[in-house]
Short mmCIF file of N, CA, C and O in Angstrom, two decimals:
data_model
loop_
_atom_site.label_atom_id
_atom_site.label_comp_id
_atom_site.label_asym_id
_atom_site.label_seq_id
_atom_site.Cartn_x
_atom_site.Cartn_y
_atom_site.Cartn_z
N MET A 110 -6.02 -19.75 13.57
CA MET A 110 -5.68 -18.43 14.06
C MET A 110 -5.02 -17.64 12.94
O MET A 110 -4.06 -18.08 12.33
N GLY A 111 -5.55 -16.47 12.67
CA GLY A 111 -5.04 -15.64 11.59
C GLY A 111 -3.73 -14.97 11.97
O GLY A 111 -3.46 -14.72 13.14
N GLN A 112 -2.93 -14.71 10.97
CA GLN A 112 -1.67 -14.02 11.20
C GLN A 112 -1.48 -13.02 10.07
O GLN A 112 -1.89 -13.26 8.94
N TYR A 113 -0.86 -11.89 10.41
CA TYR A 113 -0.63 -10.89 9.38
C TYR A 113 0.37 -11.42 8.35
O TYR A 113 1.11 -12.37 8.59
N ILE A 114 0.35 -10.80 7.18
CA ILE A 114 1.21 -11.19 6.07
C ILE A 114 2.34 -10.16 5.96
O ILE A 114 2.08 -8.97 5.90
N GLU A 115 3.57 -10.64 5.98
CA GLU A 115 4.73 -9.75 5.82
C GLU A 115 4.92 -9.51 4.32
O GLU A 115 5.17 -10.45 3.57
N LEU A 116 4.77 -8.26 3.91
CA LEU A 116 4.87 -7.93 2.49
C LEU A 116 6.27 -7.45 2.12
O LEU A 116 6.96 -6.82 2.92
N ASN A 117 6.65 -7.75 0.88
CA ASN A 117 7.88 -7.24 0.30
C ASN A 117 7.60 -6.95 -1.17
O ASN A 117 6.48 -7.16 -1.65
N LYS A 118 8.61 -6.45 -1.89
CA LYS A 118 8.35 -6.06 -3.28
C LYS A 118 7.97 -7.26 -4.15
O LYS A 118 7.30 -7.09 -5.16
N GLU A 119 8.37 -8.46 -3.76
CA GLU A 119 8.04 -9.64 -4.55
C GLU A 119 6.57 -10.06 -4.41
O GLU A 119 5.98 -10.53 -5.36
N ASN A 120 5.99 -9.93 -3.22
CA ASN A 120 4.62 -10.43 -3.03
C ASN A 120 3.57 -9.34 -2.87
O ASN A 120 2.37 -9.63 -2.78
N PHE A 121 3.96 -8.07 -2.85
CA PHE A 121 3.02 -6.99 -2.56
C PHE A 121 1.83 -6.98 -3.52
O PHE A 121 0.67 -7.01 -3.09
N GLU A 122 2.11 -6.95 -4.82
CA GLU A 122 1.02 -6.86 -5.80
C GLU A 122 0.11 -8.08 -5.74
O GLU A 122 -1.11 -7.96 -5.79
N GLN A 123 0.69 -9.26 -5.61
CA GLN A 123 -0.09 -10.50 -5.57
C GLN A 123 -1.07 -10.50 -4.40
O GLN A 123 -2.23 -10.87 -4.55
N VAL A 124 -0.61 -10.05 -3.24
CA VAL A 124 -1.45 -10.08 -2.04
C VAL A 124 -2.53 -9.00 -2.07
O VAL A 124 -3.66 -9.22 -1.62
N THR A 125 -2.22 -7.83 -2.62
CA THR A 125 -3.15 -6.69 -2.53
C THR A 125 -4.01 -6.48 -3.77
O THR A 125 -4.88 -5.62 -3.75
N LYS A 126 -3.80 -7.24 -4.85
CA LYS A 126 -4.50 -6.94 -6.10
C LYS A 126 -5.98 -7.28 -6.09
O LYS A 126 -6.74 -6.72 -6.88
N ALA A 127 -6.42 -8.19 -5.23
CA ALA A 127 -7.83 -8.56 -5.20
C ALA A 127 -8.34 -8.53 -3.75
O ALA A 127 -7.66 -9.00 -2.84
N GLY A 128 -9.50 -7.94 -3.56
CA GLY A 128 -10.09 -7.89 -2.23
C GLY A 128 -9.60 -6.71 -1.41
O GLY A 128 -9.03 -5.76 -1.94
N VAL A 129 -9.82 -6.80 -0.11
CA VAL A 129 -9.50 -5.72 0.83
C VAL A 129 -8.22 -6.06 1.58
O VAL A 129 -8.02 -7.19 2.00
N ALA A 130 -7.36 -5.04 1.73
CA ALA A 130 -6.11 -5.24 2.47
C ALA A 130 -5.82 -4.02 3.35
O ALA A 130 -6.05 -2.89 2.95
N LEU A 131 -5.35 -4.29 4.55
CA LEU A 131 -4.79 -3.26 5.44
C LEU A 131 -3.29 -3.47 5.38
O LEU A 131 -2.82 -4.59 5.57
N VAL A 132 -2.54 -2.40 5.07
CA VAL A 132 -1.09 -2.50 4.97
C VAL A 132 -0.46 -1.51 5.95
O VAL A 132 -0.60 -0.30 5.80
N ASP A 133 0.21 -2.06 6.97
CA ASP A 133 0.85 -1.28 8.02
C ASP A 133 2.33 -1.10 7.67
O ASP A 133 3.07 -2.07 7.63
N PHE A 134 2.73 0.14 7.38
CA PHE A 134 4.15 0.47 7.16
C PHE A 134 4.74 0.81 8.52
O PHE A 134 4.27 1.73 9.19
N TRP A 135 5.77 0.07 8.96
CA TRP A 135 6.30 0.17 10.31
C TRP A 135 7.81 -0.05 10.32
O TRP A 135 8.41 -0.41 9.30
N ALA A 136 8.41 0.15 11.50
CA ALA A 136 9.82 -0.18 11.72
C ALA A 136 9.99 -0.60 13.17
O ALA A 136 9.25 -0.15 14.05
N SER A 137 10.98 -1.44 13.43
CA SER A 137 11.17 -2.00 14.77
C SER A 137 11.55 -0.94 15.80
O SER A 137 11.26 -1.09 16.98
N TRP A 138 12.18 0.15 15.39
CA TRP A 138 12.63 1.19 16.31
C TRP A 138 11.53 2.22 16.62
O TRP A 138 11.72 3.12 17.44
N CYS A 139 10.38 2.10 15.98
CA CYS A 139 9.30 3.09 16.09
C CYS A 139 8.36 2.74 17.26
O CYS A 139 7.69 1.71 17.23
N GLY A 140 8.34 3.59 18.28
CA GLY A 140 7.49 3.36 19.46
C GLY A 140 6.02 3.22 19.13
O GLY A 140 5.38 2.24 19.54
N PRO A 141 5.41 4.17 18.40
CA PRO A 141 3.99 4.03 18.05
C PRO A 141 3.71 2.77 17.22
O PRO A 141 2.65 2.17 17.34
N CYS A 142 4.68 2.36 16.40
CA CYS A 142 4.52 1.12 15.62
C CYS A 142 4.42 -0.09 16.55
O CYS A 142 3.60 -0.99 16.33
N ARG A 143 5.28 -0.10 17.58
CA ARG A 143 5.26 -1.21 18.54
C ARG A 143 3.95 -1.22 19.33
O ARG A 143 3.44 -2.28 19.66
N MET A 144 3.40 -0.03 19.61
CA MET A 144 2.11 0.04 20.32
C MET A 144 0.99 -0.52 19.44
O MET A 144 0.04 -1.12 19.94
N LEU A 145 1.10 -0.33 18.15
CA LEU A 145 0.08 -0.77 17.20
C LEU A 145 0.17 -2.28 16.90
O LEU A 145 -0.82 -2.88 16.50
N ALA A 146 1.32 -2.89 17.12
CA ALA A 146 1.55 -4.29 16.74
C ALA A 146 0.51 -5.26 17.30
O ALA A 146 -0.01 -6.09 16.55
N PRO A 147 0.15 -5.19 18.59
CA PRO A 147 -0.86 -6.14 19.09
C PRO A 147 -2.23 -5.94 18.44
O PRO A 147 -2.97 -6.89 18.25
N ILE A 148 -2.54 -4.70 18.07
CA ILE A 148 -3.82 -4.41 17.40
C ILE A 148 -3.82 -5.06 16.01
O ILE A 148 -4.83 -5.65 15.60
N ILE A 149 -2.70 -4.96 15.31
CA ILE A 149 -2.59 -5.59 13.98
C ILE A 149 -2.78 -7.10 14.11
O ILE A 149 -3.48 -7.73 13.31
N ASP A 150 -2.18 -7.70 15.14
CA ASP A 150 -2.35 -9.15 15.38
C ASP A 150 -3.82 -9.50 15.62
O ASP A 150 -4.32 -10.49 15.08
N GLU A 151 -4.51 -8.70 16.42
CA GLU A 151 -5.93 -8.96 16.70
C GLU A 151 -6.77 -8.83 15.44
O GLU A 151 -7.66 -9.65 15.19
N LEU A 152 -6.49 -7.81 14.63
CA LEU A 152 -7.23 -7.63 13.38
C LEU A 152 -6.99 -8.80 12.43
O LEU A 152 -7.91 -9.23 11.73
N ALA A 153 -5.77 -9.32 12.41
CA ALA A 153 -5.46 -10.47 11.55
C ALA A 153 -6.34 -11.66 11.92
O ALA A 153 -6.83 -12.38 11.05
N ASN A 154 -6.57 -11.86 13.22
CA ASN A 154 -7.46 -12.93 13.67
C ASN A 154 -8.90 -12.65 13.31
O ASN A 154 -9.60 -13.51 12.78
N GLU A 155 -9.36 -11.44 13.59
CA GLU A 155 -10.77 -11.10 13.42
C GLU A 155 -11.20 -11.01 11.96
O GLU A 155 -12.35 -11.28 11.64
N PHE A 156 -10.29 -10.63 11.08
CA PHE A 156 -10.63 -10.46 9.66
C PHE A 156 -10.10 -11.60 8.79
O PHE A 156 -10.13 -11.50 7.56
N GLU A 157 -9.66 -12.69 9.42
CA GLU A 157 -9.14 -13.84 8.66
C GLU A 157 -10.19 -14.31 7.66
O GLU A 157 -11.36 -14.48 7.99
N GLY A 158 -9.76 -14.47 6.41
CA GLY A 158 -10.66 -14.93 5.37
C GLY A 158 -11.50 -13.83 4.74
O GLY A 158 -12.18 -14.05 3.75
N ARG A 159 -11.48 -12.62 5.32
CA ARG A 159 -12.28 -11.51 4.78
C ARG A 159 -11.41 -10.38 4.25
O ARG A 159 -11.79 -9.69 3.32
N ALA A 160 -10.24 -10.16 4.88
CA ALA A 160 -9.33 -9.09 4.46
C ALA A 160 -7.90 -9.54 4.76
O ALA A 160 -7.66 -10.27 5.71
N ALA A 161 -6.97 -9.08 3.94
CA ALA A 161 -5.55 -9.36 4.16
C ALA A 161 -5.01 -8.29 5.11
O ALA A 161 -5.10 -7.09 4.82
N ILE A 162 -4.48 -8.71 6.24
CA ILE A 162 -3.86 -7.79 7.20
C ILE A 162 -2.35 -7.96 7.03
O ILE A 162 -1.81 -9.04 7.24
N CYS A 163 -1.69 -6.87 6.61
CA CYS A 163 -0.30 -6.96 6.16
C CYS A 163 0.59 -5.93 6.84
O CYS A 163 0.11 -4.89 7.30
N LYS A 164 1.88 -6.23 6.85
CA LYS A 164 2.88 -5.30 7.38
C LYS A 164 4.03 -5.18 6.39
O LYS A 164 4.41 -6.15 5.75
N VAL A 165 4.58 -3.96 6.30
CA VAL A 165 5.77 -3.70 5.49
C VAL A 165 6.80 -3.05 6.40
O VAL A 165 6.54 -1.97 6.96
N ASN A 166 7.96 -3.68 6.55
CA ASN A 166 9.05 -3.11 7.34
C ASN A 166 9.74 -2.06 6.46
O ASN A 166 10.37 -2.40 5.46
N THR A 167 9.61 -0.80 6.85
CA THR A 167 10.13 0.29 6.02
C THR A 167 11.66 0.29 5.93
O THR A 167 12.22 0.79 4.96
N ASP A 168 12.33 -0.27 6.92
CA ASP A 168 13.80 -0.36 6.86
C ASP A 168 14.26 -1.38 5.83
O ASP A 168 15.30 -1.22 5.21
N GLU A 169 13.47 -2.44 5.64
CA GLU A 169 13.84 -3.50 4.71
C GLU A 169 13.27 -3.29 3.32
O GLU A 169 13.79 -3.81 2.34
N GLU A 170 12.19 -2.53 3.22
CA GLU A 170 11.49 -2.35 1.93
C GLU A 170 11.42 -0.86 1.57
O GLU A 170 10.35 -0.28 1.46
N LYS A 171 12.57 -0.27 1.38
CA LYS A 171 12.64 1.17 1.09
C LYS A 171 11.94 1.52 -0.24
O LYS A 171 11.32 2.57 -0.36
N ASP A 172 12.02 0.63 -1.23
CA ASP A 172 11.38 0.89 -2.52
C ASP A 172 9.86 0.96 -2.38
O ASP A 172 9.21 1.83 -2.97
N LEU A 173 9.28 0.03 -1.62
CA LEU A 173 7.82 0.06 -1.41
C LEU A 173 7.42 1.32 -0.65
O LEU A 173 6.41 1.94 -0.98
N SER A 174 8.19 1.68 0.34
CA SER A 174 7.90 2.89 1.11
C SER A 174 7.92 4.10 0.20
O SER A 174 7.03 4.96 0.27
N ALA A 175 8.90 4.19 -0.67
CA ALA A 175 9.00 5.32 -1.61
C ALA A 175 7.85 5.29 -2.61
O ALA A 175 7.27 6.33 -2.93
N GLN A 176 7.50 4.11 -3.09
CA GLN A 176 6.42 3.97 -4.08
C GLN A 176 5.10 4.54 -3.55
O GLN A 176 4.34 5.15 -4.29
N PHE A 177 4.85 4.35 -2.25
CA PHE A 177 3.60 4.83 -1.66
C PHE A 177 3.76 6.15 -0.91
O PHE A 177 2.84 6.59 -0.23
N GLY A 178 4.93 6.78 -1.04
CA GLY A 178 5.15 8.09 -0.44
C GLY A 178 5.09 8.10 1.07
O GLY A 178 4.64 9.06 1.68
N ILE A 179 5.57 7.02 1.69
CA ILE A 179 5.54 6.91 3.15
C ILE A 179 6.63 7.80 3.73
O ILE A 179 7.81 7.60 3.50
N ARG A 180 6.21 8.81 4.50
CA ARG A 180 7.16 9.73 5.12
C ARG A 180 7.12 9.66 6.65
O ARG A 180 8.06 10.06 7.31
N SER A 181 6.02 9.19 7.19
CA SER A 181 5.87 9.03 8.64
C SER A 181 5.38 7.62 8.91
O SER A 181 4.61 7.07 8.13
N ILE A 182 5.84 7.06 10.02
CA ILE A 182 5.34 5.74 10.41
C ILE A 182 4.85 5.80 11.85
O ILE A 182 5.35 6.63 12.62
N PRO A 183 3.88 5.00 12.19
CA PRO A 183 3.19 4.07 11.30
C PRO A 183 2.26 4.80 10.32
O PRO A 183 1.63 5.78 10.68
N THR A 184 2.22 4.30 9.10
CA THR A 184 1.21 4.71 8.12
C THR A 184 0.48 3.44 7.72
O THR A 184 1.12 2.44 7.38
N ILE A 185 -0.83 3.48 7.79
CA ILE A 185 -1.65 2.33 7.44
C ILE A 185 -2.47 2.67 6.20
O ILE A 185 -3.23 3.64 6.20
N LEU A 186 -2.27 1.87 5.15
CA LEU A 186 -3.04 2.04 3.92
C LEU A 186 -4.18 1.03 3.91
O LEU A 186 -4.00 -0.12 4.31
N PHE A 187 -5.33 1.48 3.44
CA PHE A 187 -6.47 0.60 3.22
C PHE A 187 -6.64 0.47 1.72
O PHE A 187 -6.83 1.47 1.03
N MET A 188 -6.53 -0.76 1.23
CA MET A 188 -6.56 -1.00 -0.21
C MET A 188 -7.73 -1.90 -0.58
O MET A 188 -8.13 -2.76 0.20
N LYS A 189 -8.27 -1.64 -1.77
CA LYS A 189 -9.30 -2.51 -2.31
C LYS A 189 -8.96 -2.76 -3.77
O LYS A 189 -8.80 -1.82 -4.54
N ASP A 190 -8.84 -4.03 -4.12
CA ASP A 190 -8.52 -4.45 -5.49
C ASP A 190 -7.30 -3.71 -6.04
O ASP A 190 -7.30 -3.25 -7.18
N GLY A 191 -6.26 -3.57 -5.20
CA GLY A 191 -5.00 -2.99 -5.63
C GLY A 191 -4.89 -1.48 -5.56
O GLY A 191 -3.83 -0.92 -5.80
N ALA A 192 -5.99 -0.79 -5.24
CA ALA A 192 -5.98 0.68 -5.18
C ALA A 192 -6.04 1.14 -3.73
O ALA A 192 -6.77 0.58 -2.91
N VAL A 193 -5.28 2.19 -3.41
CA VAL A 193 -5.32 2.78 -2.08
C VAL A 193 -6.61 3.60 -1.97
O VAL A 193 -6.85 4.52 -2.74
N ILE A 194 -7.45 3.25 -0.99
CA ILE A 194 -8.74 3.91 -0.78
C ILE A 194 -8.66 4.93 0.35
O ILE A 194 -9.29 5.97 0.32
N ASP A 195 -7.90 4.60 1.39
CA ASP A 195 -7.83 5.44 2.58
C ASP A 195 -6.50 5.20 3.27
O ASP A 195 -5.80 4.24 2.95
N GLN A 196 -6.15 6.09 4.21
CA GLN A 196 -4.95 5.88 5.01
C GLN A 196 -5.09 6.53 6.36
O GLN A 196 -5.88 7.46 6.54
N VAL A 197 -4.32 6.02 7.32
CA VAL A 197 -4.22 6.58 8.66
C VAL A 197 -2.74 6.74 8.95
O VAL A 197 -1.97 5.80 8.75
N ILE A 198 -2.34 7.94 9.39
CA ILE A 198 -0.94 8.17 9.76
C ILE A 198 -0.88 8.33 11.27
O ILE A 198 -1.64 9.10 11.85
N GLY A 199 0.01 7.56 11.90
CA GLY A 199 0.15 7.60 13.35
C GLY A 199 -0.63 6.48 14.01
O GLY A 199 -1.47 5.83 13.38
N ALA A 200 -0.35 6.27 15.29
CA ALA A 200 -1.05 5.24 16.05
C ALA A 200 -2.51 5.64 16.22
O ALA A 200 -2.83 6.81 16.38
N THR A 201 -3.39 4.64 16.17
CA THR A 201 -4.82 4.89 16.31
C THR A 201 -5.45 3.70 17.02
O THR A 201 -4.77 2.73 17.34
N SER A 202 -6.73 3.77 17.23
CA SER A 202 -7.41 2.70 17.98
C SER A 202 -7.81 1.55 17.06
O SER A 202 -7.97 1.71 15.85
N LYS A 203 -8.01 0.40 17.67
CA LYS A 203 -8.47 -0.77 16.94
C LYS A 203 -9.83 -0.50 16.30
O LYS A 203 -10.08 -0.91 15.17
N ALA A 204 -10.69 0.21 17.01
CA ALA A 204 -12.04 0.50 16.50
C ALA A 204 -11.98 1.29 15.20
O ALA A 204 -12.73 1.00 14.25
N VAL A 205 -11.10 2.27 15.12
CA VAL A 205 -10.97 3.08 13.91
C VAL A 205 -10.55 2.20 12.73
O VAL A 205 -11.12 2.27 11.64
N LEU A 206 -9.56 1.34 12.96
CA LEU A 206 -9.07 0.46 11.89
C LEU A 206 -10.14 -0.54 11.47
O LEU A 206 -10.36 -0.76 10.28
N ALA A 207 -10.83 -1.15 12.44
CA ALA A 207 -11.88 -2.12 12.14
C ALA A 207 -13.02 -1.47 11.37
O ALA A 207 -13.55 -2.06 10.42
N ASP A 208 -13.40 -0.26 11.76
CA ASP A 208 -14.48 0.44 11.05
C ASP A 208 -14.10 0.70 9.60
O ASP A 208 -14.93 0.53 8.69
N LYS A 209 -12.86 1.11 9.35
CA LYS A 209 -12.42 1.38 7.98
C LYS A 209 -12.40 0.08 7.16
O LYS A 209 -12.78 0.08 5.99
N LEU A 210 -11.95 -1.01 7.77
CA LEU A 210 -11.96 -2.29 7.06
C LEU A 210 -13.38 -2.72 6.74
O LEU A 210 -13.68 -3.13 5.61
N ASN A 211 -14.26 -2.64 7.73
CA ASN A 211 -15.65 -3.06 7.52
C ASN A 211 -16.32 -2.23 6.43
O ASN A 211 -17.15 -2.76 5.68
N ALA A 212 -15.98 -0.95 6.33
CA ALA A 212 -16.58 -0.09 5.30
C ALA A 212 -16.18 -0.53 3.89
O ALA A 212 -16.92 -0.30 2.94
N LEU A 213 -15.02 -1.19 3.76
CA LEU A 213 -14.55 -1.65 2.45
C LEU A 213 -15.04 -3.05 2.09
O LEU A 213 -14.97 -3.44 0.93
N LEU A 214 -15.49 -3.79 3.09
CA LEU A 214 -15.93 -5.17 2.84
C LEU A 214 -17.32 -5.22 2.24
O LEU A 214 -18.13 -4.37 2.42
#
C-alpha cells in the first residue's frame, strides 16, 4: 500500500530530482487542505512506483514554502525531474490531479 512522502528541506531535492512528483503544500488548520488529504492518500496508492506523492507542512517548512512562492494553501505543484511543470491552487478533484500526473508520466 502506497503512502505519501513527507518532505522537508533535507529530503526535498532528493525525492523530486528524478521522475514525476506531486507536492501538496498544506497545513493542519486549513479546511480545504483537510478535504484534500484523503485524495492525496488515494493518489499515493494508485501512483505507487510511478510518481512520488508528497506533502509539505507549510507551518513546519517555511523556507520551502518561501522558495516556491507559496502564498495560498493548498497549493499542489507538479514536478518532473526537479522542475515545476504545473500547479493547482485550492482544493480540486481527484480526477484533475490524476489527469495532470498521467500527462507527465
